[in-house]
Each structure stands twice: as structure tokens, then as C-alpha cells.
Amino acid sequence: MSDVPESHPRYLSLKLRDTIVAGVESGVTSIHGLMAHGRGEAFDYLIGEKTQPFAMDAIRAGAAALLLAKHPVISVNGNVAALTPCELVTFASVLEAPLEVNIFHASKEREGAIQEHLRKHGATDVLMPTTDAQLSFIDSNRKFVHPEGIFRADVVFVPLEDGDRCEALQKMGKTVVTVDLNPMSRTAKCAGVTIVDNVVRALPLLIQKVQMLQNTTLNELREIISQYSNDKTLQAALQWIRRKR
Ligand code: PTJ
């Protein structure tokens, strides 16, 4: 880790950079993950590096969708594993949903490193990609999934995606809840619920919201979803960015 003084005005952002770099060094995060992170930083700057109201609306709808799911699954890639390992493990336990490793840049070593990293942070069960079950409508490495995980899921939590799989999952009738700082990305536009926020801020809030809504009736949860519009959320995020300029 670089020696960033806490008094530095960009302290939090620089610490996050260190975390992603450490992820690459330990074999959890792809080298491409550094570029994805930089892209995220730029959008985070534009939204004010704070969770904004449009993200809170999406967090509520995402929590409702995941609570209503019969078989929710949490998909984990190299960036998210490096940035939020403890939160992923907590989320899996709160939601009683499996964590599943699913990466874009194919590497058996990195899949294993992500599984090990999650275990070190307390995960007991981490599903791995298989060749037994494959997603339709997709050619990348992300098509290889676990038969008891993403393959049979009705709602998939997919933070930081590169766009190809979100569309495939939707075509297969699954609901996608994503976290993506770029409201214009293919994933953001294609997901059922897009939380436009940094995953390091959004995930703890999503966990809290799931816990808050855990005793809510099914009808109330359905009502939350029926009142939610992902298009309006993305428009609100874009308006916010324009206003900040
Ligand atoms: O581990 P792998 O092989 O699955 O690779 C993971 C990455 C993220 C490298 C891969 O999926 C990828 O290349 O993604 P993209 O196409 O760069 O898209 C990542 C999206 O996440 C972009 O829209 C970024 O703005 C956004 N993003 C980056 N960092 C964050 C973020 N969104 C939320 N929180 C972040 N910290």
C-alpha cells in the first residue's frame, strides 16, 4: 500500500486505488480491472462521490427484487472481490443467497484466487463456473455458470459488469440488479435495477435495506417494484451529472 496521509483531500479515493492495485497484485483482479476502476472514478467524481437520491431509490427497488426472488444469486468478479469482500460475504448471509465467481477475462487461477479471497473473508460456500451449465445468448467466458447458481437464478445481483452478460440474463428471463457508476453503460441501460453509485458505498446500504425490508409483506415488496422505473433513475443520474458541471 502506498503511504497516503489521511489529511490528503483525495484520501478515500487514493485508498480505493490501493485496494484495487493490491487486488491485481494478489491475482484476484484482472489488470483490465484497473481501467474499469479509472472509468468508475471519473463517473464517481461527476456524481459528487456520494450516494445520491437516484441511487437510494434503486437500492430500495433492488432490495425488494432480491427479497422477492425464489433463487437470488450474487455474482462476483475480480474488482468487486477486491473492493468489498466482507460486504459480499455479509450480503450472502443476510440474503441467504450463494456467491458465484463469474469473470469476463478468463483465468482459472484468478477464479481460484477469488474463491480463496472470499473464503478468507468468511464465505463458506462459493460456487464456481462449470461447463455443465452455460448461459444462452453470450459467447464470452461469462457463459460458464454453476447449475445451482446463476443458471437457475431468477434474480442476479451483478455489480460492475461489462455489458454482454446482462443482456443474456435478461433474455433468459432473469432480473438483473446491478451497481454501475456509469448511467450510460450497456449494463446500466439493460438491467432491471441500476444502482448508479460506487459499489463500496452502495453495497453496505443495500445490505441495510434488505435487512429493513425483511419483514415487509410480499404485496408491499411488489408495490415497491411496480413504482420503480429504471429509465427514470438513469435520467435522474444524467441530469445530476449535467447539473454538477
Ligand atoms: O474480473 P473480470 O474479468 O470479470 O473483469 C471485471 C471488469 C470490471 C474489469 C470487467 O467487467 C470490465 O471490463 O468492465 P467494464 O466494461 O470496464 O465496465 C465496468 C463498469 O463498472 C464501468 O461502467 C465503470 O464505470 C463501472 N465501475 C468501475 N468501478 C466501479 C464501477 N461501478 C461502481 N463502483 C465501482 N467501484
Tab-separated table of C-alpha atoms and ligand atoms in Angstrom:
chain	number	residue	atom	x	y	z
A	1	MET	CA	0.000	0.000	0.000
A	2	SER	CA	1.255	3.467	-0.797
A	3	ASP	CA	1.713	5.882	2.053
A	4	VAL	CA	-1.315	8.149	1.671
A	5	PRO	CA	-1.665	10.648	4.565
A	6	GLU	CA	-5.208	10.739	5.978
A	7	SER	CA	-5.133	14.529	5.617
A	8	HIS	CA	-4.904	14.206	1.830
A	9	PRO	CA	-8.088	15.683	0.240
A	10	ARG	CA	-8.376	12.619	-2.038
A	11	TYR	CA	-7.582	10.142	0.755
A	12	LEU	CA	-10.574	7.795	0.300
A	13	SER	CA	-10.223	7.696	-3.470
A	14	LEU	CA	-6.478	7.004	-3.225
A	15	LYS	CA	-7.047	4.227	-0.671
A	16	LEU	CA	-9.526	2.598	-3.042
A	17	ARG	CA	-6.918	2.754	-5.799
A	18	ASP	CA	-4.506	1.000	-3.459
A	19	THR	CA	-7.110	-1.689	-2.789
A	20	ILE	CA	-7.593	-2.360	-6.498
A	21	VAL	CA	-3.840	-2.406	-7.102
A	22	ALA	CA	-3.498	-4.900	-4.215
A	23	GLY	CA	-6.240	-6.962	-5.888
A	24	VAL	CA	-4.174	-7.120	-9.085
A	25	GLU	CA	-1.005	-7.944	-7.169
A	26	SER	CA	-2.659	-10.822	-5.315
A	27	GLY	CA	-4.137	-12.279	-8.511
A	28	VAL	CA	-7.797	-11.512	-7.634
A	29	THR	CA	-8.338	-8.588	-10.000
A	30	SER	CA	-7.615	-8.532	-13.716
A	31	ILE	CA	-5.129	-5.939	-14.989
A	32	HIS	CA	-8.083	-4.668	-17.055
A	33	GLY	CA	-9.795	-4.028	-13.746
A	34	LEU	CA	-7.521	-1.018	-13.250
A	35	MET	CA	-9.001	0.612	-16.348
A	36	ALA	CA	-12.530	-0.231	-15.275
A	37	HIS	CA	-11.764	1.324	-11.896
A	38	GLY	CA	-10.431	4.506	-13.501
A	39	ARG	CA	-13.592	4.768	-15.548
A	40	GLY	CA	-15.584	4.370	-12.352
A	41	GLU	CA	-13.529	7.073	-10.614
A	42	ALA	CA	-14.374	9.575	-13.341
A	43	PHE	CA	-18.107	8.950	-13.026
A	44	ASP	CA	-17.886	8.942	-9.230
A	45	TYR	CA	-16.316	12.398	-9.414
A	46	LEU	CA	-19.222	13.549	-11.597
A	47	ILE	CA	-21.892	12.296	-9.185
A	48	GLY	CA	-20.138	14.022	-6.265
A	49	GLU	CA	-18.598	10.877	-4.678
A	50	LYS	CA	-21.718	10.480	-2.551
A	51	THR	CA	-24.770	8.238	-2.708
A	52	GLN	CA	-27.378	10.387	-4.405
A	53	PRO	CA	-31.196	10.108	-4.173
A	54	PHE	CA	-31.469	8.234	-7.508
A	55	ALA	CA	-29.180	5.552	-6.066
A	56	MET	CA	-31.254	5.314	-2.880
A	57	ASP	CA	-34.395	4.719	-4.989
A	58	ALA	CA	-32.628	1.946	-6.883
A	59	ILE	CA	-31.260	0.409	-3.683
A	60	ARG	CA	-34.826	0.149	-2.351
A	61	ALA	CA	-36.112	-1.454	-5.560
A	62	GLY	CA	-33.077	-3.754	-5.784
A	63	ALA	CA	-33.577	-4.898	-2.196
A	64	ALA	CA	-37.264	-5.604	-2.910
A	65	ALA	CA	-36.433	-7.587	-6.070
A	66	LEU	CA	-33.804	-9.663	-4.272
A	67	LEU	CA	-36.150	-10.336	-1.332
A	68	LEU	CA	-38.930	-11.428	-3.693
A	69	ALA	CA	-36.586	-13.776	-5.575
A	70	LYS	CA	-37.040	-17.514	-5.203
A	71	HIS	CA	-33.415	-18.117	-6.045
A	72	PRO	CA	-31.237	-14.993	-5.780
A	73	VAL	CA	-27.531	-15.252	-6.629
A	74	ILE	CA	-24.651	-12.822	-6.064
A	75	SER	CA	-22.198	-12.751	-8.965
A	76	VAL	CA	-18.611	-11.846	-8.094
A	77	ASN	CA	-15.880	-10.562	-10.426
A	78	GLY	CA	-12.300	-9.516	-9.761
A	79	ASN	CA	-12.983	-5.852	-8.990
A	80	VAL	CA	-15.848	-6.428	-6.593
A	81	ALA	CA	-13.968	-9.213	-4.797
A	82	ALA	CA	-11.048	-6.855	-4.181
A	83	LEU	CA	-13.148	-3.852	-3.150
A	84	THR	CA	-15.880	-5.386	-0.997
A	85	PRO	CA	-15.066	-8.952	0.146
A	86	CYS	CA	-16.519	-8.588	3.683
A	87	GLU	CA	-19.690	-6.947	2.379
A	88	LEU	CA	-20.210	-9.708	-0.212
A	89	VAL	CA	-19.969	-12.361	2.490
A	90	THR	CA	-22.379	-10.450	4.753
A	91	PHE	CA	-24.782	-9.906	1.879
A	92	ALA	CA	-24.795	-13.616	1.016
A	93	SER	CA	-25.612	-14.479	4.604
A	94	VAL	CA	-28.331	-11.806	5.025
A	95	LEU	CA	-29.956	-12.758	1.731
A	96	GLU	CA	-29.318	-16.499	2.146
A	97	ALA	CA	-28.027	-16.450	-1.422
A	98	PRO	CA	-24.936	-18.111	-2.881
A	99	LEU	CA	-21.885	-16.191	-4.049
A	100	GLU	CA	-20.796	-17.270	-7.519
A	101	VAL	CA	-17.492	-16.425	-9.169
A	102	ASN	CA	-18.080	-15.262	-12.730
A	103	ILE	CA	-15.387	-13.334	-14.569
A	104	PHE	CA	-15.036	-11.818	-18.007
A	105	HIS	CA	-11.269	-12.142	-18.530
A	106	ALA	CA	-10.888	-15.916	-18.473
A	107	SER	CA	-8.385	-17.308	-15.968
A	108	LYS	CA	-8.718	-20.466	-13.877
A	109	GLU	CA	-6.031	-19.123	-11.497
A	110	ARG	CA	-7.932	-15.912	-10.891
A	111	GLU	CA	-11.232	-17.751	-10.358
A	112	GLY	CA	-9.479	-19.823	-7.702
A	113	ALA	CA	-7.880	-16.725	-6.155
A	114	ILE	CA	-11.283	-15.001	-5.908
A	115	GLN	CA	-12.819	-18.088	-4.269
A	116	GLU	CA	-9.938	-18.251	-1.780
A	117	HIS	CA	-10.149	-14.497	-1.087
A	118	LEU	CA	-13.884	-14.789	-0.298
A	119	ARG	CA	-13.245	-17.806	1.936
A	120	LYS	CA	-10.570	-15.864	3.817
A	121	HIS	CA	-13.227	-13.248	4.485
A	122	GLY	CA	-15.655	-15.802	5.924
A	123	ALA	CA	-17.514	-17.273	2.942
A	124	THR	CA	-18.384	-20.929	3.442
A	125	ASP	CA	-19.824	-21.757	0.059
A	126	VAL	CA	-18.589	-20.139	-3.155
A	127	LEU	CA	-19.988	-21.520	-6.412
A	128	MET	CA	-17.595	-21.750	-9.343
A	129	PRO	CA	-18.113	-21.642	-13.116
A	130	THR	CA	-18.683	-25.028	-14.762
A	131	THR	CA	-19.024	-26.370	-18.277
A	132	ASP	CA	-22.162	-28.300	-17.187
A	133	ALA	CA	-24.347	-25.209	-17.365
A	134	GLN	CA	-23.989	-22.436	-19.934
A	135	LEU	CA	-25.915	-19.231	-20.478
A	136	SER	CA	-27.508	-18.692	-23.871
A	137	PHE	CA	-27.046	-15.521	-25.959
A	138	ILE	CA	-23.444	-14.979	-24.864
A	139	ASP	CA	-20.046	-16.077	-26.183
A	140	SER	CA	-17.641	-14.753	-23.551
A	141	ASN	CA	-16.209	-16.652	-20.576
A	142	ARG	CA	-19.170	-15.417	-18.573
A	143	LYS	CA	-21.394	-18.024	-20.181
A	144	PHE	CA	-19.879	-20.728	-17.942
A	145	VAL	CA	-22.001	-20.780	-14.802
A	146	HIS	CA	-22.942	-23.103	-11.965
A	147	PRO	CA	-26.118	-25.192	-12.453
A	148	GLU	CA	-27.277	-24.407	-8.885
A	149	GLY	CA	-26.266	-20.753	-9.092
A	150	ILE	CA	-26.677	-18.205	-11.886
A	151	PHE	CA	-28.099	-20.856	-14.213
A	152	ARG	CA	-31.185	-21.427	-12.087
A	153	ALA	CA	-31.381	-17.935	-10.542
A	154	ASP	CA	-34.435	-15.761	-11.078
A	155	VAL	CA	-32.729	-12.589	-9.790
A	156	VAL	CA	-28.969	-12.000	-10.131
A	157	PHE	CA	-27.018	-9.296	-8.348
A	158	VAL	CA	-24.307	-8.327	-10.828
A	159	PRO	CA	-22.149	-5.430	-9.667
A	160	LEU	CA	-19.658	-3.901	-12.184
A	161	GLU	CA	-20.477	-5.705	-15.355
A	162	ASP	CA	-19.105	-5.202	-18.838
A	163	GLY	CA	-22.440	-5.401	-20.564
A	164	ASP	CA	-22.563	-8.653	-22.516
A	165	ARG	CA	-23.999	-10.860	-19.810
A	166	CYS	CA	-26.682	-8.503	-18.537
A	167	GLU	CA	-28.478	-8.698	-21.855
A	168	ALA	CA	-28.146	-12.504	-21.967
A	169	LEU	CA	-29.519	-12.872	-18.450
A	170	GLN	CA	-32.498	-10.661	-19.283
A	171	LYS	CA	-33.188	-12.664	-22.451
A	172	MET	CA	-33.207	-15.801	-20.310
A	173	GLY	CA	-35.958	-14.221	-18.202
A	174	LYS	CA	-33.810	-13.316	-15.213
A	175	THR	CA	-33.929	-9.987	-13.410
A	176	VAL	CA	-30.598	-8.176	-13.089
A	177	VAL	CA	-29.804	-5.817	-10.228
A	178	THR	CA	-26.534	-4.021	-10.933
A	179	VAL	CA	-24.251	-1.362	-9.489
A	180	ASP	CA	-22.594	0.796	-12.126
A	181	LEU	CA	-21.271	4.332	-11.796
A	182	ASN	CA	-21.834	4.958	-15.500
A	183	PRO	CA	-25.550	5.594	-16.138
A	184	MET	CA	-24.902	5.350	-19.887
A	185	SER	CA	-23.300	1.905	-19.900
A	186	ARG	CA	-24.975	-1.002	-21.699
A	187	THR	CA	-25.412	-2.771	-18.387
A	188	ALA	CA	-26.958	0.267	-16.719
A	189	LYS	CA	-29.491	0.581	-19.548
A	190	CYS	CA	-30.271	-3.109	-19.796
A	191	ALA	CA	-30.602	-4.038	-16.099
A	192	GLY	CA	-33.936	-4.159	-14.288
A	193	VAL	CA	-32.492	-2.100	-11.431
A	194	THR	CA	-29.307	0.012	-11.755
A	195	ILE	CA	-27.745	1.488	-8.667
A	196	VAL	CA	-25.632	4.375	-10.002
A	197	ASP	CA	-23.148	4.567	-7.168
A	198	ASN	CA	-19.760	3.291	-6.097
A	199	VAL	CA	-20.063	-0.346	-5.031
A	200	VAL	CA	-18.122	0.437	-1.838
A	201	ARG	CA	-20.905	2.798	-0.746
A	202	ALA	CA	-23.852	1.015	-2.354
A	203	LEU	CA	-23.336	-2.498	-1.045
A	204	PRO	CA	-23.472	-1.634	2.700
A	205	LEU	CA	-26.629	0.404	2.011
A	206	LEU	CA	-28.174	-2.449	0.023
A	207	ILE	CA	-27.472	-4.855	2.903
A	208	GLN	CA	-29.104	-2.405	5.327
A	209	LYS	CA	-32.131	-2.025	3.064
A	210	VAL	CA	-32.595	-5.778	2.706
A	211	GLN	CA	-32.487	-6.079	6.495
A	212	MET	CA	-35.009	-3.242	6.873
A	213	LEU	CA	-37.416	-4.760	4.344
A	214	GLN	CA	-37.057	-8.356	5.519
A	215	ASN	CA	-40.391	-8.315	7.379
A	216	THR	CA	-42.280	-6.412	4.680
A	217	THR	CA	-45.202	-8.255	3.074
A	218	LEU	CA	-44.858	-9.681	-0.417
A	219	ASN	CA	-47.507	-7.253	-1.677
A	220	GLU	CA	-45.610	-4.274	-0.306
A	221	LEU	CA	-42.402	-5.517	-1.925
A	222	ARG	CA	-44.225	-5.925	-5.250
A	223	GLU	CA	-45.591	-2.396	-4.836
A	224	ILE	CA	-42.059	-1.008	-4.385
A	225	ILE	CA	-41.020	-2.651	-7.653
A	226	SER	CA	-44.106	-1.567	-9.581
A	227	GLN	CA	-43.486	2.056	-8.581
A	228	TYR	CA	-39.842	1.921	-9.690
A	229	SER	CA	-38.682	2.971	-13.158
A	230	ASN	CA	-35.087	2.226	-14.112
A	231	ASP	CA	-35.292	4.637	-17.071
A	232	LYS	CA	-36.310	7.478	-14.750
A	233	THR	CA	-33.484	6.586	-12.368
A	234	LEU	CA	-30.917	6.751	-15.166
A	235	GLN	CA	-32.364	10.031	-16.405
A	236	ALA	CA	-32.125	11.444	-12.875
A	237	ALA	CA	-28.479	10.373	-12.688
A	238	LEU	CA	-27.700	12.023	-16.033
A	239	GLN	CA	-29.485	15.227	-15.023
A	240	TRP	CA	-27.483	15.265	-11.810
A	241	ILE	CA	-24.224	14.926	-13.709
A	242	ARG	CA	-25.179	17.759	-16.090
A	243	ARG	CA	-26.155	19.997	-13.187
A	244	LYS	CA	-22.869	19.342	-11.397
A	245	ARG	CA	-20.998	20.540	-14.484
B	1	PTJ	O1	-12.869	-9.715	-13.161
B	1	PTJ	P1	-13.402	-9.661	-14.572
B	1	PTJ	O2	-12.540	-10.412	-15.545
B	1	PTJ	O3	-14.828	-10.135	-14.658
B	1	PTJ	O4	-13.389	-8.160	-15.047
B	1	PTJ	C1	-14.140	-7.186	-14.347
B	1	PTJ	C2	-14.146	-5.854	-15.125
B	1	PTJ	C3	-14.807	-4.815	-14.229
B	1	PTJ	C4	-12.703	-5.448	-15.415
B	1	PTJ	C5	-14.916	-6.075	-16.448
B	1	PTJ	O5	-16.225	-6.453	-16.155
B	1	PTJ	C6	-14.895	-4.830	-17.300
B	1	PTJ	O6	-14.050	-4.661	-18.164
B	1	PTJ	O7	-15.838	-3.946	-17.023
B	1	PTJ	P2	-16.036	-2.546	-17.846
B	1	PTJ	O8	-16.528	-2.810	-19.205
B	1	PTJ	O9	-14.840	-1.695	-17.668
B	1	PTJ	O10	-17.229	-1.948	-17.030
B	1	PTJ	C7	-17.149	-1.716	-15.662
B	1	PTJ	C8	-18.208	-0.682	-15.286
B	1	PTJ	O11	-18.178	-0.537	-13.871
B	1	PTJ	C9	-17.955	0.698	-15.889
B	1	PTJ	O12	-19.190	1.245	-16.346
B	1	PTJ	C10	-17.422	1.532	-14.705
B	1	PTJ	O13	-17.821	2.897	-14.775
B	1	PTJ	C11	-18.095	0.844	-13.531
B	1	PTJ	N1	-17.325	0.903	-12.297
B	1	PTJ	C12	-15.977	0.857	-12.140
B	1	PTJ	N2	-15.644	0.899	-10.839
B	1	PTJ	C13	-16.807	0.957	-10.149
B	1	PTJ	C14	-17.884	0.957	-11.078
B	1	PTJ	N3	-19.165	0.995	-10.683
B	1	PTJ	C15	-19.413	1.007	-9.364
B	1	PTJ	N4	-18.436	1.009	-8.418
B	1	PTJ	C16	-17.127	0.987	-8.760
B	1	PTJ	N5	-16.183	0.986	-7.817
